[in-house]
Amino acid sequence: MTPQARREDLISAALELFGSRPPEDVSVDDVVARADVSRPLFYRYFASIRELRVAALRSVTDGLIDRLAQRAEGTRTERLRSAVRAFLDVAAEHRAGYVALLRSGSVVATSETNAIVDEVRNRAVEVILADAGITDPAPLLLATLRCWTAVVEGTLLTWLQDGDLPAVELDAWLVDQLLAMLEVTARHEPRGGES
């Protein structure tokens, strides 16, 4: 196995474990057992379990950013729903890691992981603006889009932790939230979307 493939194998093992328990509960011994490698081999690729957690969470967010960049077919609303579904799919696939990453007080939530989350938020805003053809957004529009990403994250946490929200309705509901927010913003921003 190449060094890159071995590193990815360790990350995959960690992500599998994160699917069933919070990342802070996963140890080096758990990862090496899942990957069927020795502890010394683990330390050849990662200095600590913390470094592996960050790399694993980075791989999740990189995958999400890649999926956000893919253009779905259909109307602007349909494309936006597709982007929201990407969030839902990735969050569900990596449930424990995603919850730990966004939950305040988690040992996984550090300045480094917060910066990773911010990349996803910023990319989501960029995708929406690019899809609308807006290159110079008005401050109120930018604030609206950033607030909406917080709504999406809060909704996903509620969905993942409580399980009370029906997943099949979440993408439409979240897109309707954004459309309503944009309508209010347009009433308060006479210059329109661009400054």
mmCIF file of C-alpha atoms in Angstrom:
data_model
loop_
_atom_site.group_PDB
_atom_site.id
_atom_site.type_symbol
_atom_site.label_atom_id
_atom_site.label_comp_id
_atom_site.label_asym_id
_atom_site.label_seq_id
_atom_site.Cartn_x
_atom_site.Cartn_y
_atom_site.Cartn_z
ATOM 1 C CA MET A 1 0.000 0.000 0.000
ATOM 2 C CA THR A 2 1.380 3.443 -0.884
ATOM 3 C CA PRO A 3 1.935 5.946 1.946
ATOM 4 C CA GLN A 4 -0.981 8.054 0.699
ATOM 5 C CA ALA A 5 -3.254 5.008 0.496
ATOM 6 C CA ARG A 6 -2.231 3.925 4.021
ATOM 7 C CA ARG A 7 -2.954 7.417 5.363
ATOM 8 C CA GLU A 8 -6.363 7.407 3.680
ATOM 9 C CA ASP A 9 -7.013 3.937 5.093
ATOM 10 C CA LEU A 10 -6.405 5.234 8.624
ATOM 11 C CA ILE A 11 -8.693 8.196 7.968
ATOM 12 C CA SER A 12 -11.386 5.847 6.652
ATOM 13 C CA ALA A 13 -11.068 3.691 9.747
ATOM 14 C CA ALA A 14 -11.481 6.752 11.956
ATOM 15 C CA LEU A 15 -14.535 7.913 9.999
ATOM 16 C CA GLU A 16 -16.131 4.472 10.328
ATOM 17 C CA LEU A 17 -15.621 4.672 14.075
ATOM 18 C CA PHE A 18 -16.976 8.223 14.179
ATOM 19 C CA GLY A 19 -20.135 6.876 12.596
ATOM 20 C CA SER A 20 -20.967 4.991 15.781
ATOM 21 C CA ARG A 21 -19.511 7.191 18.522
ATOM 22 C CA PRO A 22 -18.202 10.704 19.108
ATOM 23 C CA PRO A 23 -14.649 11.355 17.856
ATOM 24 C CA GLU A 24 -13.450 12.210 21.359
ATOM 25 C CA ASP A 25 -14.317 8.640 22.405
ATOM 26 C CA VAL A 26 -12.160 7.073 19.665
ATOM 27 C CA SER A 27 -8.609 6.135 20.667
ATOM 28 C CA VAL A 28 -5.465 5.228 18.755
ATOM 29 C CA ASP A 29 -6.046 1.603 19.788
ATOM 30 C CA ASP A 30 -9.552 1.715 18.294
ATOM 31 C CA VAL A 31 -8.233 3.064 14.985
ATOM 32 C CA VAL A 32 -5.352 0.602 14.663
ATOM 33 C CA ALA A 33 -7.689 -2.285 15.464
ATOM 34 C CA ARG A 34 -10.183 -1.152 12.825
ATOM 35 C CA ALA A 35 -7.445 -0.545 10.222
ATOM 36 C CA ASP A 36 -5.598 -3.747 11.229
ATOM 37 C CA VAL A 37 -2.244 -1.980 11.612
ATOM 38 C CA SER A 38 0.248 -1.527 14.437
ATOM 39 C CA ARG A 39 0.537 1.488 16.734
ATOM 40 C CA PRO A 40 4.015 2.327 15.356
ATOM 41 C CA LEU A 41 2.538 2.406 11.859
ATOM 42 C CA PHE A 42 -0.197 4.760 13.048
ATOM 43 C CA TYR A 43 2.430 7.145 14.432
ATOM 44 C CA ARG A 44 4.323 7.078 11.159
ATOM 45 C CA TYR A 45 1.352 8.914 9.607
ATOM 46 C CA PHE A 46 -0.127 10.895 12.502
ATOM 47 C CA ALA A 47 1.565 12.475 15.495
ATOM 48 C CA SER A 48 -1.534 12.064 17.652
ATOM 49 C CA ILE A 49 -5.169 11.030 17.662
ATOM 50 C CA ARG A 50 -6.026 14.749 17.560
ATOM 51 C CA GLU A 51 -4.147 15.114 14.279
ATOM 52 C CA LEU A 52 -6.070 12.142 12.860
ATOM 53 C CA ARG A 53 -9.391 13.645 14.022
ATOM 54 C CA VAL A 54 -8.609 16.892 12.215
ATOM 55 C CA ALA A 55 -7.521 15.027 9.058
ATOM 56 C CA ALA A 56 -10.687 12.904 9.134
ATOM 57 C CA LEU A 57 -12.947 15.900 9.630
ATOM 58 C CA ARG A 58 -11.030 17.730 6.897
ATOM 59 C CA SER A 59 -11.742 14.867 4.508
ATOM 60 C CA VAL A 60 -15.474 15.140 5.299
ATOM 61 C CA THR A 61 -15.569 18.887 4.725
ATOM 62 C CA ASP A 62 -13.440 18.610 1.577
ATOM 63 C CA GLY A 63 -15.951 16.101 0.250
ATOM 64 C CA LEU A 64 -18.774 18.459 1.110
ATOM 65 C CA ILE A 65 -17.055 21.394 -0.587
ATOM 66 C CA ASP A 66 -16.509 19.246 -3.696
ATOM 67 C CA ARG A 67 -20.198 18.291 -3.738
ATOM 68 C CA LEU A 68 -21.247 21.924 -3.333
ATOM 69 C CA ALA A 69 -19.172 22.778 -6.387
ATOM 70 C CA GLN A 70 -21.053 20.257 -8.538
ATOM 71 C CA ARG A 71 -23.816 21.923 -10.501
ATOM 72 C CA ALA A 72 -27.124 20.123 -10.454
ATOM 73 C CA GLU A 73 -29.609 20.451 -13.298
ATOM 74 C CA GLY A 74 -32.886 22.315 -13.017
ATOM 75 C CA THR A 75 -34.102 25.670 -11.748
ATOM 76 C CA ARG A 76 -32.132 27.753 -9.289
ATOM 77 C CA THR A 77 -34.384 26.494 -6.482
ATOM 78 C CA GLU A 78 -33.859 22.864 -7.534
ATOM 79 C CA ARG A 79 -30.093 23.391 -7.642
ATOM 80 C CA LEU A 80 -30.197 24.932 -4.177
ATOM 81 C CA ARG A 81 -32.208 21.980 -2.861
ATOM 82 C CA SER A 82 -29.568 19.688 -4.338
ATOM 83 C CA ALA A 83 -26.839 21.579 -2.462
ATOM 84 C CA VAL A 84 -28.803 21.321 0.789
ATOM 85 C CA ARG A 85 -29.276 17.581 0.196
ATOM 86 C CA ALA A 86 -25.478 17.317 -0.094
ATOM 87 C CA PHE A 87 -25.215 18.813 3.399
ATOM 88 C CA LEU A 88 -27.836 16.364 4.669
ATOM 89 C CA ASP A 89 -26.154 13.362 3.056
ATOM 90 C CA VAL A 90 -22.674 14.175 4.337
ATOM 91 C CA ALA A 91 -23.961 15.025 7.823
ATOM 92 C CA ALA A 92 -25.899 11.748 8.002
ATOM 93 C CA GLU A 93 -22.994 9.696 6.665
ATOM 94 C CA HIS A 94 -20.604 11.120 9.268
ATOM 95 C CA ARG A 95 -23.153 11.800 11.981
ATOM 96 C CA ALA A 96 -21.027 11.542 15.141
ATOM 97 C CA GLY A 97 -18.116 13.478 13.651
ATOM 98 C CA TYR A 98 -20.367 16.178 12.244
ATOM 99 C CA VAL A 99 -22.203 16.639 15.546
ATOM 100 C CA ALA A 100 -18.932 16.734 17.474
ATOM 101 C CA LEU A 101 -17.463 19.230 15.047
ATOM 102 C CA LEU A 102 -20.347 21.681 15.408
ATOM 103 C CA ARG A 103 -21.142 21.099 19.072
ATOM 104 C CA SER A 104 -19.622 23.753 21.305
ATOM 105 C CA GLY A 105 -17.519 22.356 24.091
ATOM 106 C CA SER A 106 -16.440 19.311 22.100
ATOM 107 C CA VAL A 107 -12.769 18.396 22.329
ATOM 108 C CA VAL A 108 -12.900 18.158 18.553
ATOM 109 C CA ALA A 109 -14.020 21.785 18.209
ATOM 110 C CA THR A 110 -10.732 23.720 18.092
ATOM 111 C CA SER A 111 -9.594 26.825 16.267
ATOM 112 C CA GLU A 112 -8.335 24.544 13.495
ATOM 113 C CA THR A 113 -11.600 22.652 13.107
ATOM 114 C CA ASN A 114 -13.562 25.898 13.407
ATOM 115 C CA ALA A 115 -11.565 27.222 10.451
ATOM 116 C CA ILE A 116 -12.474 24.070 8.513
ATOM 117 C CA VAL A 117 -16.175 24.629 9.257
ATOM 118 C CA ASP A 118 -15.850 28.269 8.197
ATOM 119 C CA GLU A 119 -14.502 27.102 4.819
ATOM 120 C CA VAL A 120 -17.700 25.130 4.249
ATOM 121 C CA ARG A 121 -19.864 28.086 5.291
ATOM 122 C CA ASN A 122 -17.963 30.440 2.998
ATOM 123 C CA ARG A 123 -18.133 27.983 0.116
ATOM 124 C CA ALA A 124 -21.898 27.624 0.540
ATOM 125 C CA VAL A 125 -22.300 31.404 0.321
ATOM 126 C CA GLU A 126 -19.996 31.543 -2.727
ATOM 127 C CA VAL A 127 -22.004 28.830 -4.501
ATOM 128 C CA ILE A 128 -25.298 30.659 -3.946
ATOM 129 C CA LEU A 129 -23.858 33.978 -5.121
ATOM 130 C CA ALA A 130 -22.222 32.415 -8.181
ATOM 131 C CA ASP A 131 -25.441 30.632 -9.098
ATOM 132 C CA ALA A 132 -27.289 33.952 -8.920
ATOM 133 C CA GLY A 133 -24.566 35.703 -10.939
ATOM 134 C CA ILE A 134 -23.801 38.142 -8.100
ATOM 135 C CA THR A 135 -20.176 39.187 -7.921
ATOM 136 C CA ASP A 136 -20.443 42.135 -5.519
ATOM 137 C CA PRO A 137 -23.122 41.348 -2.917
ATOM 138 C CA ALA A 138 -24.640 44.090 -0.797
ATOM 139 C CA PRO A 139 -23.738 43.769 2.897
ATOM 140 C CA LEU A 140 -27.301 42.894 3.891
ATOM 141 C CA LEU A 141 -27.457 40.106 1.301
ATOM 142 C CA LEU A 142 -24.161 38.701 2.521
ATOM 143 C CA ALA A 143 -25.399 38.828 6.124
ATOM 144 C CA THR A 144 -28.594 37.027 5.080
ATOM 145 C CA LEU A 145 -26.697 34.208 3.379
ATOM 146 C CA ARG A 146 -24.357 33.801 6.338
ATOM 147 C CA CYS A 147 -27.310 33.717 8.746
ATOM 148 C CA TRP A 148 -28.988 31.092 6.598
ATOM 149 C CA THR A 149 -25.932 28.821 6.762
ATOM 150 C CA ALA A 150 -26.276 29.010 10.554
ATOM 151 C CA VAL A 151 -29.944 27.996 10.193
ATOM 152 C CA VAL A 152 -28.863 25.007 8.084
ATOM 153 C CA GLU A 153 -26.263 23.933 10.652
ATOM 154 C CA GLY A 154 -28.674 24.312 13.569
ATOM 155 C CA THR A 155 -31.338 22.338 11.736
ATOM 156 C CA LEU A 156 -28.878 19.559 10.900
ATOM 157 C CA LEU A 157 -27.760 19.304 14.518
ATOM 158 C CA THR A 158 -31.377 19.054 15.680
ATOM 159 C CA TRP A 159 -32.115 16.459 13.009
ATOM 160 C CA LEU A 160 -29.049 14.364 13.821
ATOM 161 C CA GLN A 161 -29.371 14.571 17.601
ATOM 162 C CA ASP A 162 -33.145 14.351 18.083
ATOM 163 C CA GLY A 163 -34.306 12.566 14.944
ATOM 164 C CA ASP A 164 -37.692 14.312 15.122
ATOM 165 C CA LEU A 165 -37.451 16.126 11.804
ATOM 166 C CA PRO A 166 -38.365 14.173 8.642
ATOM 167 C CA ALA A 167 -35.328 14.186 6.346
ATOM 168 C CA VAL A 168 -37.412 14.113 3.161
ATOM 169 C CA GLU A 169 -38.834 17.547 3.965
ATOM 170 C CA LEU A 170 -35.726 19.265 5.272
ATOM 171 C CA ASP A 171 -34.216 20.387 1.963
ATOM 172 C CA ALA A 172 -37.454 22.022 0.771
ATOM 173 C CA TRP A 173 -38.069 23.642 4.166
ATOM 174 C CA LEU A 174 -34.525 25.038 4.354
ATOM 175 C CA VAL A 175 -34.706 26.416 0.812
ATOM 176 C CA ASP A 176 -38.071 28.019 1.599
ATOM 177 C CA GLN A 177 -36.425 29.583 4.669
ATOM 178 C CA LEU A 178 -33.744 31.110 2.460
ATOM 179 C CA LEU A 179 -36.254 32.386 -0.097
ATOM 180 C CA ALA A 180 -38.280 34.043 2.677
ATOM 181 C CA MET A 181 -35.129 35.594 4.154
ATOM 182 C CA LEU A 182 -34.091 36.897 0.722
ATOM 183 C CA GLU A 183 -37.530 38.409 0.203
ATOM 184 C CA VAL A 184 -37.268 40.322 3.482
ATOM 185 C CA THR A 185 -33.701 41.375 2.663
ATOM 186 C CA ALA A 186 -34.827 42.709 -0.738
ATOM 187 C CA ARG A 187 -37.398 44.927 0.995
ATOM 188 C CA HIS A 188 -34.655 46.391 3.214
ATOM 189 C CA GLU A 189 -31.971 46.596 0.529
ATOM 190 C CA PRO A 190 -33.208 48.961 -2.166
ATOM 191 C CA ARG A 191 -30.059 48.544 -4.240
ATOM 192 C CA GLY A 192 -30.847 44.885 -4.859
ATOM 193 C CA GLY A 193 -28.387 42.044 -4.456
ATOM 194 C CA GLU A 194 -25.268 43.845 -5.606
ATOM 195 C CA SER A 195 -23.755 46.988 -4.166
#
